[in-house]
Coordinates of C-alpha atoms in Angstrom, one line a residue:
Chain W
M1395 CA 130.0 113.7 134.1
P1396 CA 133.5 114.4 132.9
D1397 CA 135.0 117.8 133.2
L1398 CA 134.4 119.3 129.8
S1399 CA 136.6 122.4 130.4
A1400 CA 139.7 120.1 130.8
R1401 CA 140.0 119.6 127.1
P1402 CA 143.6 118.7 126.2
E1403 CA 145.6 120.8 123.9
A1404 CA 145.0 120.3 120.2
I1405 CA 147.5 118.1 118.5
K1406 CA 150.3 120.0 116.7
A1407 CA 152.4 117.2 115.1
V1408 CA 155.2 117.7 112.6
P1409 CA 153.6 116.8 109.3
L1410 CA 154.8 113.7 107.6
R1411 CA 157.0 114.5 104.5
H1412 CA 156.1 113.1 101.2
P1413 CA 159.2 113.1 99.0
G1414 CA 157.6 110.7 96.5
R1415 CA 154.9 113.2 95.7
W1416 CA 157.4 115.9 94.9
V1417 CA 159.4 113.5 92.6
A1418 CA 156.2 112.4 90.8
A1419 CA 155.1 116.0 90.4
V1420 CA 158.4 117.1 88.9
V1421 CA 158.5 114.1 86.5
V1422 CA 155.0 114.7 85.3
L1423 CA 155.6 118.4 84.8
A1424 CA 158.8 117.8 82.9
I1425 CA 157.2 115.3 80.5
T1426 CA 154.2 117.7 79.9
A1427 CA 156.5 120.7 79.3
E1428 CA 158.6 118.6 76.8
V1429 CA 155.5 117.5 74.8
V1430 CA 153.8 120.9 74.7
G1431 CA 157.0 122.6 74.0
T1432 CA 157.8 120.4 71.0
I1433 CA 154.5 121.1 69.4
V1434 CA 154.2 124.8 70.2
T1435 CA 157.7 125.6 69.0
A1436 CA 157.5 123.3 65.9
P1437 CA 159.6 125.0 63.2
G1438 CA 157.0 125.1 60.5
L1439 CA 154.1 126.2 62.8
Q1440 CA 153.0 129.7 62.1
W1441 CA 151.3 131.1 65.2
D1442 CA 150.4 134.3 63.5
V1443 CA 148.3 132.3 61.0
V1444 CA 146.5 130.8 64.0
T1445 CA 145.8 134.1 65.7
H1446 CA 144.8 135.7 62.3
Y1447 CA 142.1 133.1 61.6
L1448 CA 141.0 132.6 65.3
F1449 CA 138.7 135.7 65.2
Q1450 CA 138.1 135.9 61.5
G1451 CA 134.4 136.4 60.6
Y1452 CA 134.0 133.2 58.6
I1453 CA 135.4 131.1 61.5
L1454 CA 133.3 133.0 64.1
G1455 CA 130.2 132.3 61.9
G1456 CA 131.2 128.6 62.1
V1457 CA 131.4 128.8 65.9
V1458 CA 127.9 130.2 66.1
L1459 CA 126.6 127.6 63.7
T1460 CA 128.3 124.8 65.7
L1461 CA 126.7 126.1 68.9
E1462 CA 123.3 126.4 67.3
L1463 CA 123.5 122.8 66.0
T1464 CA 124.6 121.6 69.4
V1465 CA 121.9 123.4 71.4
I1466 CA 119.0 122.6 69.1
S1467 CA 120.1 118.9 68.7
M1468 CA 120.5 118.5 72.5
V1469 CA 117.1 120.1 73.1
I1470 CA 115.5 117.6 70.7
G1471 CA 117.6 114.8 72.2
V1472 CA 116.7 115.6 75.8
G1473 CA 113.0 116.3 75.1
L1474 CA 112.4 113.3 73.0
G1475 CA 114.6 111.2 75.3
V1476 CA 112.4 112.0 78.3
L1477 CA 109.4 111.0 76.3
L1478 CA 111.0 107.8 75.1
A1479 CA 112.2 106.9 78.6
I1480 CA 108.8 107.3 80.1
M1481 CA 107.3 105.4 77.2
R1482 CA 109.8 102.5 77.8
L1483 CA 108.6 102.3 81.4
S1484 CA 105.0 102.5 80.5
P1485 CA 102.7 99.5 81.4
N1486 CA 101.3 99.7 77.9
P1487 CA 103.2 97.0 75.9
V1488 CA 102.7 98.8 72.5
V1489 CA 104.0 102.1 73.8
S1490 CA 107.0 100.5 75.5
S1491 CA 107.8 98.4 72.4
V1492 CA 107.7 101.4 70.1
S1493 CA 110.2 103.1 72.4
W1494 CA 112.4 100.0 72.5
F1495 CA 112.3 99.8 68.7
Y1496 CA 113.2 103.5 68.3
I1497 CA 116.2 103.1 70.6
W1498 CA 117.3 99.9 68.9
F1499 CA 117.1 101.5 65.4
F1500 CA 118.7 104.8 66.1
R1501 CA 121.5 103.4 68.2
G1502 CA 122.1 100.7 65.6
T1503 CA 122.9 103.0 62.7
P1504 CA 125.8 105.5 62.4
V1505 CA 124.8 109.1 63.0
L1506 CA 126.7 110.0 59.8
V1507 CA 124.4 107.7 57.8
Q1508 CA 121.3 109.3 59.6
I1509 CA 122.3 112.8 58.7
F1510 CA 123.0 111.8 55.1
F1511 CA 119.6 110.0 55.0
W1512 CA 117.7 113.2 56.0
F1513 CA 119.8 115.2 53.6
N1514 CA 118.9 112.9 50.7
L1515 CA 115.3 112.1 51.6
N1516 CA 114.1 114.2 48.7
S1517 CA 115.5 111.8 46.2
V1518 CA 112.9 109.2 47.2
I1519 CA 110.1 111.4 48.7
Q1520 CA 109.6 114.6 46.8
F1521 CA 106.6 115.9 48.8
V1522 CA 105.5 115.4 52.4
G1523 CA 102.2 116.6 53.8
V1524 CA 99.1 115.7 55.7
G1525 CA 95.7 115.0 54.1
V1526 CA 92.7 112.8 53.9
P1527 CA 93.7 109.5 52.2
F1528 CA 92.3 108.9 48.7
T1529 CA 91.3 112.6 48.2
N1530 CA 93.0 115.8 47.1
I1531 CA 92.2 117.5 50.4
G1532 CA 95.4 118.2 52.3
W1533 CA 98.6 120.2 52.6
H1534 CA 101.8 119.3 50.8
V1535 CA 105.3 120.7 50.8
G1536 CA 108.4 119.8 49.0
T1537 CA 110.8 117.7 51.0
N1538 CA 113.7 120.0 50.2
T1539 CA 111.8 123.1 51.4
L1540 CA 110.8 121.3 54.6
I1541 CA 114.2 119.9 55.3
P1542 CA 116.9 122.4 54.3
N1543 CA 120.5 121.3 54.9
V1544 CA 120.7 122.6 58.5
V1545 CA 117.4 120.9 59.4
A1546 CA 118.7 117.6 57.9
A1547 CA 121.8 117.9 60.2
I1548 CA 119.7 118.8 63.2
L1549 CA 117.3 115.9 62.6
G1550 CA 120.1 113.4 62.2
L1551 CA 121.9 114.6 65.3
G1552 CA 118.8 115.2 67.5
L1553 CA 116.9 112.0 66.7
N1554 CA 120.1 109.9 67.2
E1555 CA 120.8 111.7 70.5
A1556 CA 117.3 111.0 71.7
A1557 CA 118.0 107.3 71.6
Y1558 CA 121.0 107.7 73.9
M1559 CA 119.4 110.2 76.1
A1560 CA 116.4 107.9 76.6
E1561 CA 118.6 105.3 78.1
I1562 CA 120.4 107.8 80.3
I1563 CA 117.1 109.2 81.6
R1564 CA 115.7 105.7 82.1
A1565 CA 118.8 104.8 84.2
G1566 CA 118.1 107.9 86.2
I1567 CA 114.5 107.1 86.7
I1568 CA 115.1 103.5 87.9
S1569 CA 117.8 104.7 90.2
V1570 CA 115.3 106.5 92.4
D1571 CA 114.1 104.4 95.4
H1572 CA 110.7 102.8 94.7
G1573 CA 109.6 104.0 98.2
Q1574 CA 109.5 107.5 96.8
T1575 CA 106.9 106.5 94.2
E1576 CA 104.9 104.7 96.8
A1577 CA 105.0 107.6 99.2
A1578 CA 103.8 109.9 96.4
Q1579 CA 101.1 107.5 95.3
A1580 CA 99.9 107.1 98.9
L1581 CA 99.4 110.9 98.9
G1582 CA 97.1 110.5 95.9
M1583 CA 99.5 111.8 93.3
R1584 CA 99.0 110.5 89.7
R1585 CA 101.6 108.7 87.7
L1586 CA 102.8 111.7 85.6
L1587 CA 102.7 114.0 88.6
V1588 CA 104.8 111.5 90.6
M1589 CA 107.3 111.4 87.7
R1590 CA 107.4 115.2 87.3
R1591 CA 107.5 116.3 90.9
I1592 CA 109.2 113.4 92.7
V1593 CA 111.1 111.0 90.5
L1594 CA 112.6 113.2 87.8
P1595 CA 114.1 115.8 90.1
Q1596 CA 115.9 113.0 92.0
A1597 CA 116.9 111.2 88.9
M1598 CA 118.6 114.4 87.7
R1599 CA 121.6 113.7 89.9
V1600 CA 122.2 110.5 88.0
I1601 CA 121.2 112.0 84.6
I1602 CA 123.3 115.1 84.5
P1603 CA 126.9 113.8 84.4
P1604 CA 126.3 111.6 81.4
T1605 CA 124.2 114.3 79.8
G1606 CA 127.2 116.6 80.1
N1607 CA 129.2 114.0 78.4
E1608 CA 126.6 113.8 75.6
T1609 CA 126.5 117.6 75.2
I1610 CA 130.3 117.8 74.9
S1611 CA 130.3 114.9 72.5
M1612 CA 127.5 116.5 70.5
L1613 CA 129.5 119.7 70.2
K1614 CA 132.2 117.8 68.3
T1615 CA 129.8 115.4 66.5
T1616 CA 128.3 118.5 64.8
S1617 CA 131.4 118.4 62.6
L1618 CA 129.6 115.5 60.8
A1619 CA 127.1 118.1 59.5
F1620 CA 129.5 118.6 56.6
I1621 CA 127.9 115.6 54.9
A1622 CA 124.7 117.7 54.7
T1623 CA 126.8 120.6 53.3
V1624 CA 126.4 122.5 56.6
T1625 CA 129.5 124.6 57.0
E1626 CA 130.1 124.6 60.7
L1627 CA 133.3 125.3 62.5
F1628 CA 135.4 122.3 61.3
T1629 CA 134.1 122.5 57.7
R1630 CA 135.0 126.1 57.5
S1631 CA 138.5 125.7 58.9
E1632 CA 139.0 122.8 56.4
Q1633 CA 137.8 125.0 53.5
I1634 CA 140.3 127.7 54.4
A1635 CA 143.1 125.1 54.9
S1636 CA 142.5 123.6 51.5
A1637 CA 143.0 127.0 50.0
N1638 CA 146.1 128.1 51.9
F1639 CA 147.5 124.7 52.9
K1640 CA 147.9 125.8 56.6
I1641 CA 146.3 122.6 57.7
I1642 CA 147.7 122.3 61.2
E1643 CA 147.2 126.0 61.9
L1644 CA 143.6 125.8 61.0
L1645 CA 143.1 122.6 63.0
F1646 CA 144.5 124.6 65.9
V1647 CA 142.0 127.3 65.3
A1648 CA 139.1 124.8 65.3
S1649 CA 140.5 123.0 68.3
I1650 CA 140.9 126.1 70.4
W1651 CA 137.3 127.0 69.8
Y1652 CA 136.1 123.4 70.6
V1653 CA 138.2 123.4 73.8
F1654 CA 136.8 126.8 74.7
M1655 CA 133.2 125.8 74.2
T1656 CA 133.8 122.5 76.0
S1657 CA 135.2 124.4 79.0
I1658 CA 132.1 126.6 79.2
L1659 CA 129.9 123.5 79.1
T1660 CA 131.9 121.8 81.8
F1661 CA 131.6 124.9 84.0
G1662 CA 127.8 125.0 83.4
Q1663 CA 127.5 121.3 84.2
F1664 CA 129.2 121.9 87.6
Y1665 CA 126.6 124.5 88.6
I1666 CA 123.7 122.4 87.4
E1667 CA 124.9 119.4 89.4
R1668 CA 125.3 121.7 92.4
H1669 CA 121.7 122.8 92.0
Y1670 CA 120.4 119.3 92.0
A1671 CA 122.6 118.2 94.9
R1672 CA 120.1 120.1 97.2
G1673 CA 119.2 117.8 100.1
S1674 CA 121.6 115.1 99.1
Q1675 CA 124.6 116.5 100.8
R1676 CA 124.9 118.2 104.2
E1677 CA 126.8 120.9 102.6
L1678 CA 127.0 121.9 98.9
P1679 CA 130.3 121.1 97.1
P1680 CA 132.6 124.2 97.0
T1681 CA 132.6 126.2 93.8
P1682 CA 136.0 126.4 91.9
L1683 CA 136.5 129.8 93.3
Q1684 CA 135.9 128.6 96.9
R1685 CA 138.3 125.7 96.3
F1686 CA 140.9 128.1 95.0
R1687 CA 140.6 130.4 98.0
R1688 CA 140.9 127.5 100.4
I1689 CA 144.0 126.2 98.7
L1690 CA 145.5 129.8 99.0
F1691 CA 144.5 130.4 102.6
Q1692 CA 144.6 126.9 104.1
G1693 CA 147.5 125.5 102.1
H1694 CA 145.6 122.3 101.0
A1695 CA 142.7 121.5 98.7
P1696 CA 139.4 120.5 100.3
P1697 CA 137.9 117.3 99.0
P1698 CA 135.8 117.9 95.9
W1699 CA 132.8 116.4 97.8
P1700 CA 132.6 117.3 101.4
V1701 CA 132.9 114.5 103.9
A1702 CA 129.8 114.3 106.0
A1703 CA 130.7 116.4 109.1
D1704 CA 128.8 115.8 112.4
P1705 CA 126.2 118.6 112.2
G1706 CA 125.4 118.2 115.9
V1707 CA 122.3 116.1 115.5
S1708 CA 122.0 112.4 115.5
P1709 CA 121.9 111.7 111.7
G1710 CA 119.5 108.8 112.1
R1711 CA 119.6 105.8 110.0
H1712 CA 119.7 106.2 106.2
T1713 CA 118.2 103.0 104.8
Chain U
M923 CA 85.5 105.1 122.0
A924 CA 84.0 103.6 118.9
A925 CA 80.5 104.8 118.0
I926 CA 78.0 102.0 117.7
N927 CA 76.2 101.3 114.4
A928 CA 78.2 103.9 112.4
T929 CA 79.6 102.8 109.0
P930 CA 82.9 101.1 109.8
M931 CA 85.9 103.2 108.6
L932 CA 87.4 100.0 107.3
R933 CA 85.8 96.6 106.6
A934 CA 87.7 93.6 105.3
Q935 CA 85.8 90.5 104.1
A936 CA 87.7 87.4 103.3
V937 CA 90.6 89.4 101.8
H938 CA 93.1 87.1 99.9
K939 CA 96.3 88.1 98.3
S940 CA 99.1 86.0 96.6
Y941 CA 102.4 86.8 95.0
G942 CA 102.7 84.1 92.4
R943 CA 102.2 80.8 94.3
L944 CA 102.9 82.4 97.7
E945 CA 99.6 83.1 99.5
V946 CA 100.3 86.1 101.7
L947 CA 96.8 86.9 102.9
R948 CA 94.4 83.9 103.3
G949 CA 91.1 85.4 104.3
I950 CA 91.2 88.5 106.5
D951 CA 88.0 89.6 108.1
L952 CA 87.9 92.7 110.3
E953 CA 86.2 96.0 111.0
V954 CA 87.6 99.2 112.3
A955 CA 85.1 101.8 113.6
P956 CA 85.6 105.5 113.2
R957 CA 88.0 106.9 115.8
E958 CA 89.2 103.4 116.6
V959 CA 92.9 102.6 116.9
M960 CA 93.7 99.1 115.7
C961 CA 97.2 97.6 116.2
L962 CA 98.3 94.7 114.0
I963 CA 101.1 92.5 115.4
G964 CA 102.6 89.3 114.3
P965 CA 105.9 87.7 113.1
S966 CA 107.5 89.0 109.9
G967 CA 105.9 87.5 106.8
S968 CA 102.6 87.2 108.5
G969 CA 101.0 89.5 106.0
K970 CA 100.5 92.6 108.2
S971 CA 102.2 95.1 105.9
T972 CA 100.7 93.6 102.8
F973 CA 97.2 94.0 104.3
L974 CA 98.0 97.6 105.1
R975 CA 99.1 98.2 101.5
C976 CA 96.0 96.7 100.2
I977 CA 93.9 99.2 102.1
N978 CA 95.0 102.1 99.9
H979 CA 95.3 99.9 96.9
L980 CA 99.1 100.0 96.6
E981 CA 98.5 96.3 96.2
K982 CA 95.5 94.7 94.5
I983 CA 93.7 92.0 96.4
D984 CA 92.8 88.7 94.6
A985 CA 89.7 87.8 96.4
G986 CA 87.3 89.2 99.0
R987 CA 86.2 92.8 99.6
L988 CA 87.8 95.8 101.2
F989 CA 85.7 98.8 102.1
V990 CA 86.9 102.2 103.3
D991 CA 84.2 104.4 104.8
G992 CA 81.6 102.2 103.1
E993 CA 83.2 102.4 99.6
L994 CA 84.9 99.5 97.8
V995 CA 88.6 99.9 97.5
G996 CA 89.9 100.0 93.9
Y997 CA 86.7 98.8 92.3
Q998 CA 83.2 99.7 91.6
Q999 CA 80.3 97.4 91.9
R1000 CA 77.9 97.7 89.0
G1001 CA 75.2 95.1 89.1
E1002 CA 76.8 91.7 89.4
K1003 CA 80.2 92.8 88.2
L1004 CA 83.2 94.6 89.6
H1005 CA 84.8 97.3 87.5
E1006 CA 88.3 98.5 88.0
L1007 CA 88.3 102.2 89.0
R1008 CA 89.9 104.8 86.8
D1009 CA 93.4 106.0 87.9
T1010 CA 91.9 109.4 88.9
D1011 CA 89.4 107.8 91.2
V1012 CA 92.0 105.4 92.8
C1013 CA 94.2 108.5 93.4
H1014 CA 91.4 110.5 94.8
K1015 CA 90.6 107.7 97.3
R1016 CA 94.2 107.3 98.3
S1017 CA 94.4 111.0 99.0
E1018 CA 91.8 110.4 101.8
I1019 CA 94.0 107.8 103.5
G1020 CA 97.3 108.8 105.1
M1021 CA 100.2 106.4 105.2
V1022 CA 103.4 106.4 107.2
F1023 CA 106.2 104.1 106.1
Q1024 CA 108.8 102.2 108.0
R1025 CA 111.6 103.9 106.1
F1026 CA 109.9 107.4 106.2
N1027 CA 110.2 107.9 102.4
L1028 CA 110.4 111.7 102.7
F1029 CA 111.2 113.5 99.4
P1030 CA 114.9 114.2 99.9
H1031 CA 115.0 117.1 97.4
M1032 CA 112.4 119.1 99.4
T1033 CA 112.6 120.8 102.8
A1034 CA 110.3 119.6 105.6
L1035 CA 107.7 122.2 104.8
E1036 CA 107.9 121.5 101.0
N1037 CA 107.3 117.8 101.8
V1038 CA 104.3 118.6 103.9
I1039 CA 102.6 121.0 101.3
E1040 CA 103.5 119.0 98.2
A1041 CA 100.3 117.0 98.1
P1042 CA 97.9 119.8 99.2
L1043 CA 99.3 122.0 96.5
H1044 CA 99.5 119.5 93.6
V1045 CA 96.8 117.0 94.5
K1046 CA 94.2 119.2 96.2
G1047 CA 95.1 122.3 94.3
E1048 CA 95.2 124.3 97.5
R1049 CA 96.5 127.9 97.4
A1050 CA 100.2 128.2 98.3
A1051 CA 99.6 130.7 101.2
V1052 CA 96.9 128.5 102.7
A1053 CA 98.9 125.3 102.4
T1054 CA 102.0 127.0 103.9
V1055 CA 100.1 128.2 107.0
R1056 CA 98.6 124.8 107.6
G1057 CA 102.0 123.1 106.8
R1058 CA 103.7 125.2 109.5
K1059 CA 101.0 124.4 112.0
L1060 CA 101.3 120.7 111.3
L1061 CA 105.1 120.8 111.7
E1062 CA 104.5 122.7 115.0
R1063 CA 102.1 120.0 116.1
V1064 CA 104.7 117.3 115.6
G1065 CA 107.2 119.4 117.5
L1066 CA 109.3 120.5 114.5
A1067 CA 108.5 124.2 114.2
D1068 CA 112.2 125.0 114.1
K1069 CA 112.9 122.5 111.3
V1070 CA 110.6 123.9 108.6
D1071 CA 113.3 124.8 106.1
V1072 CA 115.6 121.9 106.7
Y1073 CA 116.2 119.1 104.3
P1074 CA 115.4 115.5 105.4
N1075 CA 119.1 114.4 105.5
Q1076 CA 119.7 117.0 108.2
L1077 CA 117.1 115.5 110.4
S1078 CA 117.3 112.5 112.8
G1079 CA 115.3 109.4 112.0
G1080 CA 112.7 110.3 114.6
Q1081 CA 112.4 113.9 113.2
Q1082 CA 112.0 112.5 109.7
Q1083 CA 109.2 110.2 110.7
R1084 CA 107.4 113.1 112.4
V1085 CA 107.7 115.1 109.2
A1086 CA 106.3 112.1 107.4
I1087 CA 103.3 112.0 109.8
A1088 CA 102.7 115.7 109.2
R1089 CA 102.9 115.1 105.5
A1090 CA 100.2 112.5 105.7
L1091 CA 98.0 114.6 108.0
A1092 CA 98.3 117.5 105.5
M1093 CA 95.8 115.8 103.3
E1094 CA 93.3 115.7 106.2
P1095 CA 92.8 111.9 105.9
K1096 CA 89.9 110.1 107.4
L1097 CA 92.1 107.0 108.1
M1098 CA 95.8 106.7 108.9
L1099 CA 97.9 103.7 108.2
F1100 CA 101.2 103.1 109.9
D1101 CA 103.6 100.5 108.6
E1102 CA 106.0 99.7 111.4
P1103 CA 106.7 103.4 111.9
T1104 CA 109.4 103.0 114.6
S1105 CA 111.2 99.9 113.3
A1106 CA 113.9 101.8 111.5
L1107 CA 114.6 104.1 114.4
D1108 CA 117.4 104.1 117.0
P1109 CA 115.8 103.0 120.3
E1110 CA 116.2 106.5 121.9
L1111 CA 114.2 108.1 119.0
V1112 CA 111.2 105.7 119.2
G1113 CA 109.6 107.6 122.0
E1114 CA 109.2 110.9 120.2
V1115 CA 107.4 109.3 117.3
L1116 CA 105.1 107.3 119.6
D1117 CA 104.2 110.5 121.4
V1118 CA 103.0 112.1 118.2
M1119 CA 101.0 108.9 117.3
R1120 CA 99.5 108.8 120.8
D1121 CA 98.4 112.4 120.5
L1122 CA 96.9 111.6 117.2
A1123 CA 95.0 108.7 118.6
H1124 CA 93.6 110.8 121.4
S1125 CA 92.5 113.5 118.9
G1126 CA 90.1 110.9 117.5
M1127 CA 92.0 109.8 114.3
T1128 CA 91.1 106.4 113.0
M1129 CA 94.4 104.5 112.8
V1130 CA 95.6 101.0 111.7
V1131 CA 99.1 100.5 113.1
V1132 CA 101.4 97.6 112.2
T1133 CA 103.8 97.7 115.1
H1134 CA 106.1 95.8 117.4
E1135 CA 105.7 98.4 120.2
M1136 CA 103.5 96.5 122.6
S1137 CA 103.5 99.5 125.0
F1138 CA 102.0 101.7 122.4
A1139 CA 99.4 99.0 121.6
R1140 CA 98.5 98.7 125.3
E1141 CA 98.2 102.4 125.9
A1142 CA 96.8 103.8 122.7
G1143 CA 95.2 100.9 121.0
D1144 CA 91.5 100.0 121.2
T1145 CA 91.9 96.7 119.4
L1146 CA 94.8 94.3 119.0
V1147 CA 95.0 91.9 116.2
F1148 CA 97.5 89.1 116.1
M1149 CA 98.2 87.8 112.6
D1150 CA 100.2 84.8 111.5
G1151 CA 100.5 83.0 108.2
G1152 CA 98.1 85.3 106.4
V1153 CA 95.2 84.8 108.8
I1154 CA 94.0 86.5 112.0
V1155 CA 94.8 84.3 114.9
E1156 CA 93.4 86.4 117.7
V1157 CA 91.5 89.7 118.2
G1158 CA 90.7 91.5 121.4
T1159 CA 91.4 94.5 123.5
P1160 CA 95.2 95.0 123.9
R1161 CA 94.9 94.4 127.6
D1162 CA 93.2 91.0 127.2
V1163 CA 95.4 89.7 124.3
L1164 CA 98.7 90.8 125.9
A1165 CA 97.8 89.6 129.4
N1166 CA 95.8 86.6 128.6
P1167 CA 96.4 85.2 125.0
Q1168 CA 94.1 82.4 124.1
H1169 CA 96.0 80.7 121.3
E1170 CA 99.3 78.8 121.6
R1171 CA 100.7 80.7 118.6
T1172 CA 99.9 84.1 120.2
K1173 CA 101.4 82.9 123.5
S1174 CA 104.7 81.8 122.0
F1175 CA 105.0 85.1 119.9
L1176 CA 104.3 87.3 122.9
A1177 CA 106.7 85.2 125.0
H1178 CA 109.4 86.2 122.4
V1179 CA 108.6 89.9 122.1
L1180 CA 107.5 90.9 125.6

């Protein structure tokens, strides 16, 4: 048995200098400052116009509408996407073909066309309803009443999104080790219970990052709702610009709001990912605040994902 | 030891199974009495694991009959014809058979306790308080009372496999299947899992164990079955088969593993 108390002194070496890193940092910062400076100090750019319209009621209404379109379309996209993904993996050939066809069709046509389609549906179908065929019994409603402009935009965005989400969710589901399904089945769990309790929670780790992408992408795709005469953020800023010709200023207004909303979504995504990382890392990744503190007090950034430290037990074999 | 004349816990009659053109099982006949511990040994590819997976209908057999506790596995006999069982019934029967896998297959997003109480809560519909108390007791029984709230990736392989055994026991199965439970473990961790299995065997659990651990087969097994090429080559008490194998194939296999 070696003498454990005779542990040699910890290594205190002179750190290696990295002059290259300093040069690179200075160059990158200089270029960035130049580009940003040129735009911000552009002679014709009126910042007071930007600040004036940034919190104007009409613009704020557009922000709210953009958020509503994004949230509702994503809820439809994710909900229908889960259903389509499970349908595609179904042993029933009809069910899986229907899902395949849906994905093929909605990915195959531009979302702009789809929104426009729902918006103009009333020109070919004046009434929709349910009823007993060949009788007068039933319930009918005008297409325009059923699908007002906002609903046309939401249908176009949401149904299109579902096709993409279905593939993301399917990728997540098939990424989960088949042994998980077998273990659950061996315990007597039924197919949908296995999916809900065992497979989907593990698939979430694979599903969330691309879903964050999709949500952020959706936030900006909502600007296509203008084709259905929905005046969301971008449309409203365009309307103002066409009246006062402050085009760049109003693009700035819209962009600032888009960037702000994207930042919040990015932030939210981080915490959702952290939640579903339970049990997959020995230690949860540090929050931005924790990272910031460590940079301040330890002088260097921790890796964004912790390296597996020896927790004092034999980790066993991960097969 | 095994009660005489009782309904066998497991009865296989001429069980056949193929994957495409590959015949994995070519007529397996055996019986396991209640409280009996049967060990299956044989080279890889001999069909041991496949046979085990047929018992709880994770795999469908192509020909022959399998009975667990007197009831046909996966089918129902009505008159001359066999009818496939509904999903609900297959699941119900599976819930009465515990299975332990080579690679543990614990649910990584759940703590040890959550792993153990998952099926009692959602398959049996047990109340949370009841399931939790029993879950803790089971983890204590496999020597992991202090690991209740730990996630699988913080456990050693041996600890994970013991949680997996507790998880299977939580459904109060009448038959336990072990599919090479120690093959994925570091040598120094094999003992702790075998200890738990030995205790289980002594407590009267009916067990079918696919294993390469001859010491376990010798100490805890009532019957030893040697399989090769999808058929049973030799059956006997572990002592007899290990010390005095009758077939050439058994002799050469044992010469390699002992």
